[in-house]
Coordinates of C-alpha atoms in Angstrom, one line a residue:
M1 CA -59.3 185.4 -96.9
N2 CA -61.2 188.6 -97.5
H3 CA -63.4 189.2 -100.6
N4 CA -65.0 192.4 -101.8
M5 CA -68.4 192.5 -103.4
K6 CA -70.9 195.2 -104.3
L7 CA -74.6 195.3 -103.4
Y8 CA -77.6 197.5 -104.1
D9 CA -79.0 199.3 -101.0
K10 CA -82.0 197.0 -100.4
P11 CA -80.1 193.7 -100.1
F12 CA -77.4 195.6 -98.2
Q13 CA -79.9 196.8 -95.6
L14 CA -81.4 193.3 -95.3
I15 CA -78.0 191.8 -94.6
E16 CA -77.2 194.6 -92.1
N17 CA -80.4 194.0 -90.1
G18 CA -79.8 190.2 -90.1
S19 CA -82.8 189.1 -92.1
K20 CA -81.0 188.2 -95.3
T21 CA -78.6 185.3 -94.4
I22 CA -78.0 183.9 -97.9
E23 CA -76.2 185.9 -100.6
V24 CA -77.0 184.6 -104.1
R25 CA -74.2 184.8 -106.7
L26 CA -73.1 183.3 -109.9
N27 CA -70.5 180.6 -109.2
D28 CA -68.0 182.4 -111.5
K29 CA -64.2 182.3 -111.2
K30 CA -64.1 185.1 -108.6
R31 CA -66.8 183.4 -106.4
Q32 CA -65.2 180.0 -106.7
K33 CA -62.5 181.2 -104.5
V34 CA -64.9 181.9 -101.6
Q35 CA -64.8 179.3 -98.8
A36 CA -66.4 178.8 -95.4
G37 CA -64.5 180.8 -92.9
D38 CA -63.7 183.6 -95.4
F39 CA -64.9 187.1 -95.0
I40 CA -66.8 189.3 -97.4
I41 CA -66.8 193.1 -97.3
F42 CA -70.0 194.2 -99.0
E43 CA -70.0 197.7 -100.4
N44 CA -73.3 199.5 -100.8
I45 CA -73.1 201.0 -104.3
E46 CA -75.9 203.5 -103.6
K47 CA -74.6 204.8 -100.3
N48 CA -71.2 205.2 -98.8
Q49 CA -71.5 202.1 -96.5
S50 CA -69.8 198.8 -96.1
I51 CA -70.3 195.8 -93.9
K52 CA -68.2 192.8 -93.1
V53 CA -69.7 189.3 -93.0
E54 CA -68.3 185.8 -92.3
V55 CA -69.0 183.0 -94.8
L56 CA -70.5 180.2 -92.8
K57 CA -71.2 177.8 -95.6
V58 CA -70.8 177.7 -99.4
I59 CA -73.5 175.7 -101.3
K60 CA -73.2 175.1 -105.0
Y61 CA -76.2 174.6 -107.3
M62 CA -76.5 173.7 -111.0
S63 CA -79.0 176.6 -111.5
F64 CA -80.6 179.6 -109.8
Q65 CA -83.9 177.8 -109.9
A66 CA -82.5 174.9 -107.8
L67 CA -81.0 177.4 -105.4
L68 CA -84.2 179.4 -105.0
Q69 CA -86.2 176.2 -104.4
A70 CA -83.9 175.2 -101.6
H71 CA -84.0 178.5 -99.6
S72 CA -86.8 180.6 -98.3
N73 CA -87.6 184.1 -99.7
K74 CA -86.6 185.6 -96.3
E75 CA -83.1 183.9 -96.3
I76 CA -82.3 185.3 -99.7
G77 CA -83.8 188.7 -99.1
M78 CA -86.8 188.6 -101.4
D79 CA -90.4 189.5 -100.6
E80 CA -92.3 186.6 -99.0
K81 CA -95.0 186.8 -101.7
M82 CA -92.7 186.5 -104.7
Q83 CA -93.2 183.4 -106.9
L84 CA -90.3 181.4 -108.3
S85 CA -90.8 182.9 -111.8
Q86 CA -90.6 186.5 -110.3
K87 CA -87.4 185.7 -108.4
L88 CA -85.8 184.2 -111.4
A89 CA -86.7 187.2 -113.5
Q90 CA -85.1 189.5 -110.9
I91 CA -81.9 187.4 -110.9
Y92 CA -81.8 187.4 -114.7
Q93 CA -81.7 191.2 -114.6
I94 CA -78.2 190.8 -113.0
Y95 CA -76.9 187.5 -114.5
N96 CA -77.5 186.0 -117.9
Q97 CA -78.6 182.4 -118.4
T98 CA -75.6 181.5 -120.6
D99 CA -73.3 182.2 -117.6
E100 CA -75.6 180.3 -115.3
I101 CA -75.4 177.2 -117.5
H102 CA -71.6 177.6 -117.7
Y103 CA -70.9 178.3 -114.0
G104 CA -74.0 177.4 -111.9
A105 CA -75.2 179.3 -108.9
L106 CA -73.9 179.8 -105.4
A107 CA -75.6 180.3 -102.0
L108 CA -73.3 182.0 -99.5
K109 CA -74.6 181.5 -95.9
I110 CA -73.4 184.5 -94.1
R111 CA -73.5 186.3 -90.7
V112 CA -72.8 190.0 -90.0
L113 CA -69.6 190.8 -88.1
S114 CA -69.3 194.6 -88.2
K115 CA -70.5 197.7 -90.0

């Protein structure tokens, strides 16, 4: 199954160059449909670019904190020097904590197929 998701330029570029291998998302109803073996077409919302990736593994977490503690900064596309509190603050600019409590978090292990 194909899924479409949007990304800002920086995480898009990190996926494209192969350094970001985990996409962090809220485990909402749309993302609950994503399974290993599916494909995601990421659209760069800042530039006219898209990239197709294969979902290798879907890992569910109760919270973004648990997810961030389980994966390296490089895997999730964050600066190596960022502390947990900084990473959470960045995620909470996109997702709210009420939704996190309700849905949990999702780590999508991905690999690039084509641009």
